[in-house]
XYZ file of C-alpha atoms in Angstrom:
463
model
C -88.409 0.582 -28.238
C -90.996 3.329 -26.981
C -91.380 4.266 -23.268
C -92.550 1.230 -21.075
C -95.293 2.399 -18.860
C -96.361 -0.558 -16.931
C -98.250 -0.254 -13.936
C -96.524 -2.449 -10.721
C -98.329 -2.622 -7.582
C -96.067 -3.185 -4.776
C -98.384 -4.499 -2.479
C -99.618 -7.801 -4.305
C -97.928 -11.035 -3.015
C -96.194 -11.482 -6.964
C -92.631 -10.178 -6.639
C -92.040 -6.841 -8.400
C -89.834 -8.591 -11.340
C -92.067 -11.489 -12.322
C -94.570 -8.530 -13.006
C -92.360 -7.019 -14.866
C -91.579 -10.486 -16.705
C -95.330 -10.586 -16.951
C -95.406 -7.438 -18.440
C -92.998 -8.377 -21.014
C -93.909 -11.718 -21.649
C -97.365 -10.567 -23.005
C -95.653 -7.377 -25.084
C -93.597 -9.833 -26.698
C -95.997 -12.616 -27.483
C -98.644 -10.402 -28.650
C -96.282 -8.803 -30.977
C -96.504 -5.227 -29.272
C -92.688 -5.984 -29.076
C -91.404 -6.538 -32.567
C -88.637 -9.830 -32.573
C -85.689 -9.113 -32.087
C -86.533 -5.765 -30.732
C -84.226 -4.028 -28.289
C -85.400 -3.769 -24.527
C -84.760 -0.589 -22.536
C -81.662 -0.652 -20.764
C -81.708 -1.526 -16.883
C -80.461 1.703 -15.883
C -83.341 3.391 -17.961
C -86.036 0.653 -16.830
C -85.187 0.977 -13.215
C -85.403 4.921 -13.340
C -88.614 4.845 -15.555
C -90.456 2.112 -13.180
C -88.931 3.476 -9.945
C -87.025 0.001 -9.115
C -83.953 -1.200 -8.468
C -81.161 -2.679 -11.162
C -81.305 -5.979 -9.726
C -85.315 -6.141 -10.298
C -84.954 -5.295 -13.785
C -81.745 -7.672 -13.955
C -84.173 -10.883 -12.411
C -86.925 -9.762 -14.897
C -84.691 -10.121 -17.832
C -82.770 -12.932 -16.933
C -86.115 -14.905 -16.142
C -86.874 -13.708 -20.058
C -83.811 -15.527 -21.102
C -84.108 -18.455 -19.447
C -87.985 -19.159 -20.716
C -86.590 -18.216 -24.071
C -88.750 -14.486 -24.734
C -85.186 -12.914 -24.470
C -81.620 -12.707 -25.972
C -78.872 -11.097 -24.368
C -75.724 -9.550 -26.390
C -72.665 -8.815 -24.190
C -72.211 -5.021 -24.290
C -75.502 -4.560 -26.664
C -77.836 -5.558 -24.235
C -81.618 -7.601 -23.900
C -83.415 -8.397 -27.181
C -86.803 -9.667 -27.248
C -87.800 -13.582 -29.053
C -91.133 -14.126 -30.631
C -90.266 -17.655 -30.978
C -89.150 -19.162 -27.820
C -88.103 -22.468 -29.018
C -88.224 -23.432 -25.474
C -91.861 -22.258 -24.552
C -93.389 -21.929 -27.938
C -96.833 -19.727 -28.234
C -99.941 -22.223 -27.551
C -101.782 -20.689 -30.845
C -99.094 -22.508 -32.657
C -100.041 -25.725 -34.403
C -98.542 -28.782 -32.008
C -96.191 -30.230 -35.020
C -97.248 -33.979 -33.093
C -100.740 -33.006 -33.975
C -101.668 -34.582 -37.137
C -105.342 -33.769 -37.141
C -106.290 -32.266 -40.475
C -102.873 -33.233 -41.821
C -102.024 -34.605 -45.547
C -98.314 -34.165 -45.863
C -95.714 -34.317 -42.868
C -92.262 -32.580 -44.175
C -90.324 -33.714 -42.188
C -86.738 -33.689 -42.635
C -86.487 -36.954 -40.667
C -88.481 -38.167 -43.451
C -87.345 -41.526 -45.187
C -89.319 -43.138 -48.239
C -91.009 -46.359 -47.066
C -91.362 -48.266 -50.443
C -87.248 -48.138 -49.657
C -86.201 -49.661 -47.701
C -84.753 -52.725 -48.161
C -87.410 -54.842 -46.056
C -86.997 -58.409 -47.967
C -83.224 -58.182 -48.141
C -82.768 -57.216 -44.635
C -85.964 -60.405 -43.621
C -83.623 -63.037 -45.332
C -80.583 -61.881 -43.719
C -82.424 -61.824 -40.048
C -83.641 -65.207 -40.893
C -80.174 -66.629 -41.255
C -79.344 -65.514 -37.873
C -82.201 -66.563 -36.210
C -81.794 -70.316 -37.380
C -78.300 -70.392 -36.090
C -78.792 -67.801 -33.011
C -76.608 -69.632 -30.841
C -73.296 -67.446 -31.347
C -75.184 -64.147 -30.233
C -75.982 -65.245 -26.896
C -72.821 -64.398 -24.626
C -71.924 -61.096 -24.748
C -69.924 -59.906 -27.342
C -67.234 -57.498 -27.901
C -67.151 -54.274 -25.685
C -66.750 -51.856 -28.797
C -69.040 -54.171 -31.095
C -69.285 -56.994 -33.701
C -65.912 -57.567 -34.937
C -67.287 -58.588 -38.504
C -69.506 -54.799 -38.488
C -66.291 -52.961 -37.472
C -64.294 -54.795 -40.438
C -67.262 -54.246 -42.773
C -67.549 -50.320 -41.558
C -63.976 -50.364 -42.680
C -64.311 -51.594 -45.854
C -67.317 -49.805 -46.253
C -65.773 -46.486 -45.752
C -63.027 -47.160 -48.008
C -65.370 -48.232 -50.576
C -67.796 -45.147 -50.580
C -65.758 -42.395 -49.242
C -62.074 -43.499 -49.494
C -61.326 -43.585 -46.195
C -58.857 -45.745 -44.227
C -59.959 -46.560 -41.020
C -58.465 -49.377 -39.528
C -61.073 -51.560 -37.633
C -59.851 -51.093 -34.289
C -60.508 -47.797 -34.316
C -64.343 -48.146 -35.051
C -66.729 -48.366 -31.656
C -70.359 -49.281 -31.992
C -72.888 -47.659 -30.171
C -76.322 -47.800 -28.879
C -77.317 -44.798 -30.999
C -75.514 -41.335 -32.037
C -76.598 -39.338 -28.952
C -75.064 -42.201 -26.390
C -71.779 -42.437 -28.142
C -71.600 -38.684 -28.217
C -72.310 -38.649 -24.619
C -69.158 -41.407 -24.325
C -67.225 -39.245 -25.814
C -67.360 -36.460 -24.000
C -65.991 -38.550 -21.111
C -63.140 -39.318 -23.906
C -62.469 -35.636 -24.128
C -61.958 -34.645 -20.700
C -62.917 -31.980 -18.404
C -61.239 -29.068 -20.172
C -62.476 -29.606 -23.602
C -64.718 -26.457 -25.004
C -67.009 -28.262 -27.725
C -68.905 -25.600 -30.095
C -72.336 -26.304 -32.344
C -73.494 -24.119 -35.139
C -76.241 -22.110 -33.732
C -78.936 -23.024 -34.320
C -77.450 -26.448 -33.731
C -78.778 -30.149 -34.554
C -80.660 -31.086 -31.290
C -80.422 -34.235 -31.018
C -76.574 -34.232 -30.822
C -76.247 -31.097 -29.319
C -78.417 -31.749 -25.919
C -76.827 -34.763 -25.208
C -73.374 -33.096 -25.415
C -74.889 -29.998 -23.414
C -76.289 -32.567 -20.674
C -73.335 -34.461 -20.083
C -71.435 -31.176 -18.151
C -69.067 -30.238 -20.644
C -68.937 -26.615 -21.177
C -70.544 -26.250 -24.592
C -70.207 -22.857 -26.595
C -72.588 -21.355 -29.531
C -71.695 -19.879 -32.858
C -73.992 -18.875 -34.878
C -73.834 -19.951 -38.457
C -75.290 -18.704 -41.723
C -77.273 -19.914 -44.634
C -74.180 -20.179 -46.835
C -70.990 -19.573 -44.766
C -69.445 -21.225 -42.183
C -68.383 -18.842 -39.095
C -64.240 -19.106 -39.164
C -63.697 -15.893 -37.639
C -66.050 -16.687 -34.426
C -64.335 -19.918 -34.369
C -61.335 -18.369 -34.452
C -62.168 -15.964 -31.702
C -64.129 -18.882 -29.437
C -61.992 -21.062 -27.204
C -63.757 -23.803 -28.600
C -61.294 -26.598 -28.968
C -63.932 -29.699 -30.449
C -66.237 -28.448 -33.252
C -69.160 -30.384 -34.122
C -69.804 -29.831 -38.019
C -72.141 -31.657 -40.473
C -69.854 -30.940 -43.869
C -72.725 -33.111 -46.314
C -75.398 -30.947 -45.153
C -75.687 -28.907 -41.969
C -78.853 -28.990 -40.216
C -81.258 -26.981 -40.063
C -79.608 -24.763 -43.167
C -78.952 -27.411 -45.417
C -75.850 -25.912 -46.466
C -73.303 -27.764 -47.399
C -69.650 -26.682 -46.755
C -67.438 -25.714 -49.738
C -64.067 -26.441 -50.446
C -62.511 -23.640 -49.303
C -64.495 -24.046 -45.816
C -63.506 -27.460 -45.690
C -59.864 -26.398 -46.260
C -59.816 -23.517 -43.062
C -61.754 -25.558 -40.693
C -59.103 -28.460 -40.915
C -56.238 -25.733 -40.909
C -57.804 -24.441 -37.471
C -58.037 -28.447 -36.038
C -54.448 -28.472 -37.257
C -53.438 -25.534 -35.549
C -53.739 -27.004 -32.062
C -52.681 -30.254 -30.201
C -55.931 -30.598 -28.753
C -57.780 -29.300 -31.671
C -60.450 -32.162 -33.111
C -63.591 -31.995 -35.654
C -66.558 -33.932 -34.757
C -68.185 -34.957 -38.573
C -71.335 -35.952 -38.516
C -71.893 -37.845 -41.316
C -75.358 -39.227 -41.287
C -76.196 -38.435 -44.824
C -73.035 -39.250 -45.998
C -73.517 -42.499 -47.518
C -76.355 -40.760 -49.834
C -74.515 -38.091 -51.187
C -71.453 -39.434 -52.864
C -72.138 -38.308 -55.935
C -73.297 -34.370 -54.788
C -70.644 -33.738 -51.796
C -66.660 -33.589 -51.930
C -66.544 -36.515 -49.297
C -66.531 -36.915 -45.605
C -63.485 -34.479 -43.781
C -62.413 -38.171 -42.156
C -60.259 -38.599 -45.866
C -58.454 -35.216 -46.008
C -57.107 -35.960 -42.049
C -57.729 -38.868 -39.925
C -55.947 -37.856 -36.715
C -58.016 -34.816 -36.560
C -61.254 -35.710 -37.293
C -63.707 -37.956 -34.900
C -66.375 -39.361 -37.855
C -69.872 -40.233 -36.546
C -72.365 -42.753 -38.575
C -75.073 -44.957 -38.547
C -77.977 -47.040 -40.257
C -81.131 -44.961 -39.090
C -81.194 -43.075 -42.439
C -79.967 -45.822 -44.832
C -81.138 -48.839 -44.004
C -84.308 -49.209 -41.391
C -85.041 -45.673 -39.373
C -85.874 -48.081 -36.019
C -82.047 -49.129 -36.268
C -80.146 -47.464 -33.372
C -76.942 -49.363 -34.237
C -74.159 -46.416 -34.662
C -70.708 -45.826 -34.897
C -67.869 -43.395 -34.206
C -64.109 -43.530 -35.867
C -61.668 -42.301 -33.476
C -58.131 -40.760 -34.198
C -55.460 -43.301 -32.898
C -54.320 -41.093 -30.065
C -58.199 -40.429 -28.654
C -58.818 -44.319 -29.344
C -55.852 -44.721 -26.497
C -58.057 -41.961 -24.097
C -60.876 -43.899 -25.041
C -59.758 -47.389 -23.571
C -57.892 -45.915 -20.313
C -61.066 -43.437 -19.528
C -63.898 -45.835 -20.358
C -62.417 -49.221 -19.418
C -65.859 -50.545 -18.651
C -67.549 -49.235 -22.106
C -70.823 -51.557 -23.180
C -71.816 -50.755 -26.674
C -75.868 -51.355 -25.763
C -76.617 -52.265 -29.276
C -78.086 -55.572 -29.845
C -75.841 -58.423 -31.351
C -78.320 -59.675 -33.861
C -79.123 -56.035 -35.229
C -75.059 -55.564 -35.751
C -74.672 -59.299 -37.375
C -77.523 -58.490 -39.754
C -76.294 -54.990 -40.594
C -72.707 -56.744 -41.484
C -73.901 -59.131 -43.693
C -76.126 -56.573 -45.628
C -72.984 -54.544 -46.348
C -70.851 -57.488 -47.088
C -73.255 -58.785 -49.242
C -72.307 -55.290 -51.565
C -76.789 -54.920 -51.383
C -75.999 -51.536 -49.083
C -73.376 -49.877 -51.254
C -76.582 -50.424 -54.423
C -79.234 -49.387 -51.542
C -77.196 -46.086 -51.034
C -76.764 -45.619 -55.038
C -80.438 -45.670 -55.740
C -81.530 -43.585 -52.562
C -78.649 -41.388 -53.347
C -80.591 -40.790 -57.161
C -84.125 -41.014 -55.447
C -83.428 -38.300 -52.993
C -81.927 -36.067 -55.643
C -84.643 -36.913 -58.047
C -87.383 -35.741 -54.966
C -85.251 -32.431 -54.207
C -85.570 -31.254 -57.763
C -89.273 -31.990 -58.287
C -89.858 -29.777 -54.682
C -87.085 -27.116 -55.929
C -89.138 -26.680 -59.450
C -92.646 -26.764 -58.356
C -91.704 -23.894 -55.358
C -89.688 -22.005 -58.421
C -93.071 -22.427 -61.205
C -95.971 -21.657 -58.271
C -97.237 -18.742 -58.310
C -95.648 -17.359 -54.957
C -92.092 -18.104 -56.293
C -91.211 -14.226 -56.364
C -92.250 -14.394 -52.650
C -89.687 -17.169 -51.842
C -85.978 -17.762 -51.389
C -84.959 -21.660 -51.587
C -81.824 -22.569 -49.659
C -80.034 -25.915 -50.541
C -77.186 -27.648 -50.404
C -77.630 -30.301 -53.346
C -78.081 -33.657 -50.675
C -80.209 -34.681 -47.974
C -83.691 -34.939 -47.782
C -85.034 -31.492 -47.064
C -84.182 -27.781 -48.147
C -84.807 -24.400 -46.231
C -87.750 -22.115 -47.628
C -87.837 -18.185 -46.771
C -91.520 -16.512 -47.044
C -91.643 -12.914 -47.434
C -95.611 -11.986 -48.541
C -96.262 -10.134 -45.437
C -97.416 -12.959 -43.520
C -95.783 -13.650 -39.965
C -93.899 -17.199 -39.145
C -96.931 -17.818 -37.047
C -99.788 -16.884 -39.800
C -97.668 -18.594 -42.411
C -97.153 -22.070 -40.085
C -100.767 -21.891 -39.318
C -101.802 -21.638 -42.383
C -99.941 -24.263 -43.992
C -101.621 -26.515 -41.286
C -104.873 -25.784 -42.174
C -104.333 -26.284 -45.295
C -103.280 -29.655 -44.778
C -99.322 -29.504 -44.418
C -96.886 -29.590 -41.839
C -94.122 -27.731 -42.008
C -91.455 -26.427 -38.714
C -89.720 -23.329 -38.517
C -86.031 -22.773 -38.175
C -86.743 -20.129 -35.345
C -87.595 -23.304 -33.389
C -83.902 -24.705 -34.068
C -82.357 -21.779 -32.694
C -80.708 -21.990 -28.743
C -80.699 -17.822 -29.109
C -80.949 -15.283 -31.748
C -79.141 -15.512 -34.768
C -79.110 -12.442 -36.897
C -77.932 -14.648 -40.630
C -81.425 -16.832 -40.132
C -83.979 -15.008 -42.538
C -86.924 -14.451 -41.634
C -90.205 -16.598 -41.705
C -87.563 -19.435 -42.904
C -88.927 -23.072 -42.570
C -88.146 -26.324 -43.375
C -88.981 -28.299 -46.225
C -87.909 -32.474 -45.722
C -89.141 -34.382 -49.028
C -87.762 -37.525 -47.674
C -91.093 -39.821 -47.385
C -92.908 -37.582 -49.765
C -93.497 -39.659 -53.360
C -92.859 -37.720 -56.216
C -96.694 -36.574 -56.595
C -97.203 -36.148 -53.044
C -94.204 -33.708 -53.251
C -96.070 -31.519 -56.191
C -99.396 -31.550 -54.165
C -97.615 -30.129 -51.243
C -96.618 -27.464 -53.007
C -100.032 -26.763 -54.058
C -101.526 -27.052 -50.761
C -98.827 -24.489 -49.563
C -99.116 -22.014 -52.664
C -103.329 -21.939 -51.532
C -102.430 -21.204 -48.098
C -99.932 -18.666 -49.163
C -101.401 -17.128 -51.789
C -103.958 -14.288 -50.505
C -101.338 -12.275 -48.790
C -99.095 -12.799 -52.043
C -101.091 -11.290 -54.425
């Protein structure tokens, strides 16, 4: 970058580096310093300004903490437009729906299914004969939803996963946090940067030392694996978020070759889409090798979002860990919600539920996919998908900036994130001005409209 030349006055009460911060803070945010733009070195910084190494150093680090700033062992400080942990204030709040039409949110789930009247009748059953699901019941959950798990994983994915290795859980985020317990003090668990957040700050809360790779748009990162001392290595094979990619075979293949290449060695599969994407994805990683793989599940995104019931599948010799380190392990997920979610699969309705939202979805992701690739700013876009799930990644390049291009969707009556928000620190395979796209709620002409709403806010710098 050019020669800084900020003035620092030495006799105001503000320490010398949080001016400097200052300084920096309002280059960066203004845009004066491009993203991703290299910072002077602390050695030139300190002679330029006249201060010492260590001022610089506390200026810089404070940069990286609030998020304006990157640092690259032996490269050195990069500036962040995007702090994803103190976003600008000009950007649109994305719990701000004033002015809003369409929400794309890849949380998303279509209303008209879910399965309200089967799920009613099954409640009602339980409620006439409540008396059972008073006492407390089993420690690691309904014995009839761990059976039915078990069957139901066999069923969709081919999986055999005896029963008494499935624990329930209050939710994916507390049984990850359980099992970090299970995995001990020395275990290194890595997350694709930029990671799924609501798995990864759990993990990162609970002590564990946590490390970053980042990931691309279309490749998992084997040789950074390789070269980590990650150990536990949380992946989302159906479809990774925020990318949507979805891992190939061969990528499939090396990541279980690397779990196999260590005793301690395990995969953590997330496989909340999995259920809706039989058809489109080779199949959880659980099938190709049970003792290495820990699977992860639930109902949120299948069956009713407000659902927190969830489950994990352990390998035998973790499920051993599991009952000598958490002797005292309460599931926290209500006994009525687990009854009722055991008789819907048992009564074969969820296995058809998943079929049709399985064809819905894809239906949904091909009427977004061709009305992006017929609008009129299709040579300004580059569509990223892995074929399931309920969103896809869209790249704008029509001279527009992430924050013009958010904005503008907004007032134009869509919401929309970016995936510079996803990121824990810069990642040089994210493109550019790359947001995502969730279809999940959207009807089909709701999904078409969207599109048009987003070509008119688009358009003028396009053409």
């Amino acid at each position: 970058m050019k020669d800084v030349k900020y003035k620092l006055d030495k006799h105001l009460k503000e320490p010398l580096y949080i001016q400097l911060y200052n300084h920096f803070k309002k280059d960066i945010l203004s845009g004066n310093i491009s993203d991703n733009e290299r910072l002077p070195s602390r050695r030139n910084l300190s002679q330029t300004l006249g201060l010492s190494k260590n001022t610089v150093e506390l200026a810089y680090q404070k940069l990286v903490d609030e998020g304006y700033a990157v640092s690259h062992s032996r490269s050195g400080y990069y500036a962040r437009q995007s702090s994803p942990l103190n976003a600008d204030i000009s950007e649109p709040d994305f719990y701000d729906t004033t002015g809003i039409i369409y929400t794309m949110s890849q949380n998303g789930v279509d209303a008209g299914l879910i399965p309200k009247d089967a799920i009613t009748k099954i409640y009602r059953e339980f409620i006439y004969d409540i008396g059972d699901l008073l006492p407390f019941g089993h420690k690691y959950g309904e014995t009839k939803l761990r059976k039915a798990i078990s069957h139901l994983l066999y069923e969709l994915h081919g999986v055999s996963a005896a029963a008494d290795r499935i624990i329930i859980g209050a939710g994916s985020d507390y049984l990850l946090q359980q099992l970090t317990h299970v995995l001990g003090p020395d275990a290194v668990i890595g997350f694709e940067n930029p990671p799924f957040a609501r798995s990864y700050i759990p993990v990162k809360n609970s002590g564990r030392r946590v490390e970053l790779i980042n990931t691309g748009m279309d490749f998992f990162p084997m040789a950074e694996l390789h070269a980590s001392d990650i150990n536990v290595m949380y992946v989302s094979p159906c479809c990774q978020f925020p990318t949507a990619r979805q891992l190939s075979k061969e990528q499939r293949a090396e990541l279980l070759s690397w779990a196999d290449a260590g005793p301690d060695r395990y995969i953590i599969e997330a496989g909340f889409d999995a259920d809706f994407s039989v058809k489109s994805s080779p199949g959880p990683l659980l099938a190709e090798n049970a003792e290495k793989v820990i699977y992860l599940g639930g109902f949120s995104r299948t069956v009713i979002p407000s659902f927190k019931t969830s489950y994990i599948v352990l390998p035998e010799k973790l499920k051993e860990k599991f009952n000598e380190r958490l002797p005292y392990y309460t599931n926290l997920s209500s006994r009525l919600e687990q009854q009722v979610i055991a008789g819907y699969i048992q009564s074969g309705k969820y296995q058809r539920h998943t079929e049709r939202l399985e064809r819905v979805y894809a239906e949904k992701q091909q009427t977004l996919l061709n009305a992006l690739k017929s609008s009129a700013i299709a040579p300004h876009l580059t569509l990223y998908s892995g074929g399931s799930g309920t969103f896809i990644v869209l790249a704008v390049n029509n001279g527009m900036t992430e924050a013009e291009l958010r904005s503008s969707a907004a007032e134009n009556g869509v919401k929309i994130i970016p995936l510079s928000l996803c990121s824990i620190s810069y990642n040089k395979y994210i493109p550019k001005n790359s947001f995502i796209l969730g279809y999940g709620e959207l009807k089909q002409n709701e999904i078409t409209d969207a599109v048009s709403h987003l070509v008119k806010a688009w358009s003028p710098a396009a053409q």
